[in-house]
Short mmCIF file of C-alpha atoms in Angstrom, two decimals:
data_model
loop_
_atom_site.label_atom_id
_atom_site.label_comp_id
_atom_site.label_asym_id
_atom_site.label_seq_id
_atom_site.Cartn_x
_atom_site.Cartn_y
_atom_site.Cartn_z
CA GLY A 1 -0.07 0.08 -0.06
CA ASN A 2 0.90 3.57 -0.04
CA SER A 3 2.66 5.35 2.76
CA VAL A 4 4.59 8.59 3.48
CA THR A 5 7.37 8.86 6.12
CA GLN A 6 8.37 12.44 7.43
CA MET A 7 11.17 13.48 9.36
CA GLU A 8 10.30 13.41 12.97
CA GLY A 9 9.70 16.82 14.71
CA PRO A 10 9.52 19.04 16.30
CA VAL A 11 11.96 21.29 14.48
CA THR A 12 13.04 24.52 16.04
CA LEU A 13 15.13 27.04 14.06
CA SER A 14 16.21 30.66 14.34
CA GLU A 15 14.91 33.20 11.85
CA GLU A 16 16.96 33.07 8.47
CA ALA A 17 18.14 29.64 9.16
CA PHE A 18 18.00 27.02 6.43
CA LEU A 19 15.14 24.52 6.60
CA THR A 20 14.96 20.91 5.36
CA ILE A 21 12.06 18.47 6.15
CA ASN A 22 12.67 15.02 4.84
CA CYS A 23 9.85 13.06 3.13
CA THR A 24 9.99 9.54 1.59
CA TYR A 25 7.20 7.57 0.13
CA THR A 26 6.17 4.24 -0.93
CA ALA A 27 3.60 3.84 -3.64
CA THR A 28 2.25 1.76 -6.47
CA GLY A 29 2.38 3.34 -9.80
CA TYR A 30 3.36 6.90 -10.27
CA PRO A 31 2.09 9.26 -7.50
CA SER A 32 1.65 12.97 -7.39
CA LEU A 33 3.48 14.57 -4.33
CA PHE A 34 2.18 17.45 -2.26
CA TRP A 35 3.33 19.59 0.81
CA TYR A 36 0.57 21.12 2.76
CA VAL A 37 0.81 23.52 5.65
CA GLN A 38 -1.45 23.78 8.66
CA TYR A 39 -1.47 26.83 11.03
CA PRO A 40 -2.95 26.61 14.42
CA GLY A 41 -6.53 26.03 14.39
CA GLU A 42 -6.90 26.19 10.66
CA GLY A 43 -7.36 23.76 7.82
CA LEU A 44 -4.59 22.60 5.27
CA GLN A 45 -3.30 24.71 2.66
CA LEU A 46 -1.47 23.59 -0.34
CA LEU A 47 2.17 24.81 -0.25
CA LEU A 48 3.55 23.10 -3.46
CA LYS A 49 3.20 20.08 -5.55
CA ALA A 50 4.80 17.97 -8.37
CA THR A 51 3.24 15.54 -10.55
CA LYS A 52 6.12 13.67 -12.19
CA ALA A 53 9.61 12.63 -11.64
CA ASP A 54 12.04 15.63 -11.62
CA ASP A 55 9.45 18.15 -11.27
CA LYS A 56 10.20 20.89 -8.84
CA GLY A 57 7.36 22.57 -6.90
CA SER A 58 8.06 25.92 -5.43
CA ASN A 59 5.92 28.61 -3.53
CA LYS A 60 6.75 31.37 -1.06
CA GLY A 61 10.35 30.45 -0.98
CA PHE A 62 9.71 26.73 -0.43
CA GLU A 63 10.98 24.14 -2.85
CA ALA A 64 10.71 20.39 -3.34
CA THR A 65 11.92 18.06 -6.07
CA TYR A 66 10.31 14.87 -6.99
CA ARG A 67 13.25 12.18 -6.81
CA LYS A 68 11.87 9.01 -8.20
CA GLU A 69 15.20 7.21 -7.71
CA THR A 70 15.34 7.97 -3.99
CA THR A 71 11.38 8.06 -3.54
CA SER A 72 11.74 11.38 -1.84
CA PHE A 73 10.25 14.80 -1.84
CA HIS A 74 12.19 16.80 0.64
CA LEU A 75 10.93 20.25 1.59
CA GLU A 76 13.61 23.13 1.63
CA LYS A 77 13.73 26.92 2.27
CA GLY A 78 16.77 28.92 2.20
CA SER A 79 15.70 31.43 5.04
CA VAL A 80 12.80 30.86 7.32
CA GLN A 81 10.71 33.54 8.89
CA VAL A 82 8.80 33.50 12.27
CA SER A 83 5.55 33.50 10.23
CA ASP A 84 6.71 30.01 8.75
CA SER A 85 5.83 28.38 12.21
CA ALA A 86 3.32 25.75 11.35
CA VAL A 87 2.94 21.99 10.91
CA TYR A 88 4.04 20.57 7.48
CA PHE A 89 2.50 17.61 5.93
CA CYS A 90 3.93 15.60 3.05
CA ALA A 91 1.20 13.70 0.94
CA LEU A 92 0.82 11.58 -2.02
CA GLU A 93 -2.04 10.84 -4.47
CA THR A 94 -2.21 7.87 -6.87
CA SER A 95 -5.28 6.88 -8.88
CA GLY A 96 -8.43 7.04 -6.89
CA SER A 97 -7.70 10.54 -5.64
CA ARG A 98 -7.36 9.95 -1.89
CA LEU A 99 -4.53 11.73 -0.26
CA THR A 100 -2.10 9.70 1.93
CA PHE A 101 -0.45 11.96 4.48
CA GLY A 102 2.60 11.67 6.60
CA GLU A 103 2.40 12.29 10.31
CA GLY A 104 3.35 15.96 10.06
CA THR A 105 6.37 17.95 11.14
CA GLN A 106 5.86 20.80 13.56
CA LEU A 107 8.23 23.76 12.80
CA THR A 108 8.97 26.60 15.23
CA VAL A 109 10.86 29.64 14.21
CA ASN A 110 12.31 31.92 16.79
CA PRO A 111 13.19 35.42 16.24
CA ASN B 1 -14.99 32.69 -4.62
CA ALA B 2 -15.60 31.43 -1.10
CA GLY B 3 -13.37 28.57 -0.03
CA VAL B 4 -14.59 25.21 1.50
CA MET B 5 -16.99 25.93 4.24
CA GLN B 6 -17.46 23.72 7.20
CA ASN B 7 -19.82 24.00 10.04
CA PRO B 8 -19.87 23.80 12.96
CA ARG B 9 -16.33 24.73 13.83
CA HIS B 10 -16.54 23.12 17.11
CA LEU B 11 -19.01 20.50 18.27
CA VAL B 12 -19.43 19.01 21.84
CA ARG B 13 -21.35 15.81 22.00
CA ARG B 14 -22.00 13.43 24.91
CA ARG B 15 -21.32 9.79 24.54
CA GLY B 16 -24.26 8.18 22.63
CA GLN B 17 -25.38 11.36 20.93
CA GLU B 18 -25.26 11.89 17.24
CA ALA B 19 -22.89 14.24 15.38
CA ARG B 20 -23.58 15.74 12.01
CA LEU B 21 -20.88 17.78 10.25
CA ARG B 22 -21.57 19.66 7.20
CA CYS B 23 -19.22 20.69 4.28
CA SER B 24 -19.98 23.03 1.37
CA PRO B 25 -17.47 22.56 -1.36
CA MET B 26 -15.87 25.32 -3.41
CA LYS B 27 -18.10 26.58 -6.17
CA GLY B 28 -17.76 24.53 -9.22
CA HIS B 29 -16.26 21.63 -7.25
CA SER B 30 -18.19 18.35 -7.48
CA HIS B 31 -15.71 16.04 -5.71
CA VAL B 32 -15.71 15.89 -1.93
CA TYR B 33 -13.31 14.17 0.51
CA TRP B 34 -13.59 13.74 4.28
CA TYR B 35 -10.42 13.18 6.38
CA ARG B 36 -10.03 12.69 10.16
CA GLN B 37 -7.20 14.06 12.29
CA LEU B 38 -6.59 12.46 15.55
CA PRO B 39 -4.64 14.40 18.13
CA GLU B 40 -0.87 14.55 17.36
CA GLU B 41 -1.41 12.56 14.20
CA GLY B 42 -1.73 13.11 10.45
CA LEU B 43 -4.85 13.15 8.47
CA LYS B 44 -6.57 9.80 7.51
CA PHE B 45 -8.61 9.45 4.59
CA MET B 46 -12.23 8.51 5.38
CA VAL B 47 -14.54 8.89 2.23
CA TYR B 48 -14.71 10.34 -1.28
CA LEU B 49 -18.05 11.38 -2.75
CA GLN B 50 -19.41 12.88 -5.83
CA LYS B 51 -22.85 14.36 -6.12
CA GLU B 52 -25.29 11.70 -4.95
CA ASN B 53 -22.58 8.91 -5.04
CA ILE B 54 -20.13 7.56 -2.68
CA ILE B 55 -17.00 6.69 -4.73
CA ASP B 56 -14.67 5.16 -2.20
CA GLU B 57 -15.60 4.74 1.54
CA SER B 58 -12.66 2.36 2.40
CA GLY B 59 -11.46 4.63 5.22
CA MET B 60 -14.83 4.86 6.91
CA PRO B 61 -15.40 2.80 10.06
CA LYS B 62 -17.87 0.13 9.34
CA GLU B 63 -20.23 1.09 12.01
CA ARG B 64 -21.83 4.29 13.17
CA PHE B 65 -20.32 6.55 10.29
CA SER B 66 -22.19 7.38 7.17
CA ALA B 67 -21.65 10.25 4.54
CA GLU B 68 -23.74 11.76 1.88
CA PHE B 69 -23.56 14.41 -0.84
CA PRO B 70 -26.97 15.19 -2.07
CA LYS B 71 -27.89 16.83 -5.32
CA GLU B 72 -28.69 19.94 -3.42
CA GLY B 73 -26.90 21.16 -0.29
CA PRO B 74 -23.81 20.38 1.54
CA SER B 75 -22.01 17.09 2.08
CA ILE B 76 -22.92 15.54 5.49
CA LEU B 77 -20.69 13.23 7.71
CA ARG B 78 -22.82 11.66 10.32
CA ILE B 79 -21.47 9.76 13.41
CA GLN B 80 -24.21 7.92 15.47
CA GLN B 81 -23.75 7.10 19.04
CA VAL B 82 -20.50 8.83 19.33
CA VAL B 83 -17.79 7.57 21.71
CA ARG B 84 -14.72 9.37 23.27
CA GLY B 85 -12.52 7.95 20.51
CA ASP B 86 -14.42 9.80 17.91
CA SER B 87 -12.96 13.08 19.40
CA ALA B 88 -10.88 14.43 16.48
CA ALA B 89 -10.70 17.23 13.88
CA TYR B 90 -12.75 16.39 10.76
CA PHE B 91 -11.74 18.05 7.60
CA CYS B 92 -13.47 18.20 4.24
CA ALA B 93 -11.86 18.89 0.89
CA SER B 94 -13.08 19.53 -2.51
CA SER B 95 -11.75 19.53 -5.97
CA PRO B 96 -13.07 20.33 -9.42
CA ARG B 97 -11.73 17.11 -10.91
CA THR B 98 -10.22 13.97 -9.71
CA GLY B 99 -6.73 12.29 -10.11
CA GLY B 100 -3.72 13.49 -11.88
CA GLY B 101 -2.24 15.61 -9.04
CA GLU B 102 -5.44 17.77 -8.92
CA THR B 103 -5.41 19.86 -5.89
CA GLN B 104 -7.70 19.32 -2.92
CA TYR B 105 -8.76 22.48 -1.19
CA PHE B 106 -9.44 22.04 2.49
CA GLY B 107 -12.00 23.59 4.92
CA PRO B 108 -11.08 24.86 8.43
CA GLY B 109 -12.40 21.75 10.01
CA THR B 110 -14.91 20.77 12.57
CA ARG B 111 -13.35 19.83 16.07
CA LEU B 112 -15.51 17.33 17.63
CA LEU B 113 -15.24 16.72 21.20
CA VAL B 114 -17.00 13.84 22.93
CA LEU B 115 -17.54 14.02 26.72
#
């Protein structure tokens, strides 16, 4: 079956630090990959996505590259801000449309 | 264009009562998905519906839970005879199409607390 494994949190960084949140997956077929972000008390918002191997998704300074050979989709940002503090979820979708999520990584950025 | 709307945002029920959670998808979206988020966990798929049809309910508990998406009105997730283990955040998402990396847009969730 499909599964997503995320780097364990919580992650605490200082403002302007470099961020990496690891995500690896197991899937049948060729999944589409997503990063969603959840702010406290809110629903999930799409951060970025990639639908085929070697695609790079990017948004708001965040990037992730779909690596088929390593079955990974690591999230990176060169310089985090306090406002980036949230929970980040890696997810995949294959045929059938359901999203399979990782457990989430809590990020706290201190000023 | 309003986003996905869910109500109520917070719901408190006593054990044995019924919970009804409503979801209005984004305008033009005919695909609705329900997910459950238990405390300190990720989201788990429950059910996928199109208008008047349940497409995939493989994530739904076999008993007490049901979902519908009628021709008119919101999608409803119904939990009968709630137990404390049902306490969770329930999120609805919608999309205009299905598959192929289509983005699902999430509502703010309904946080159910069972006393």
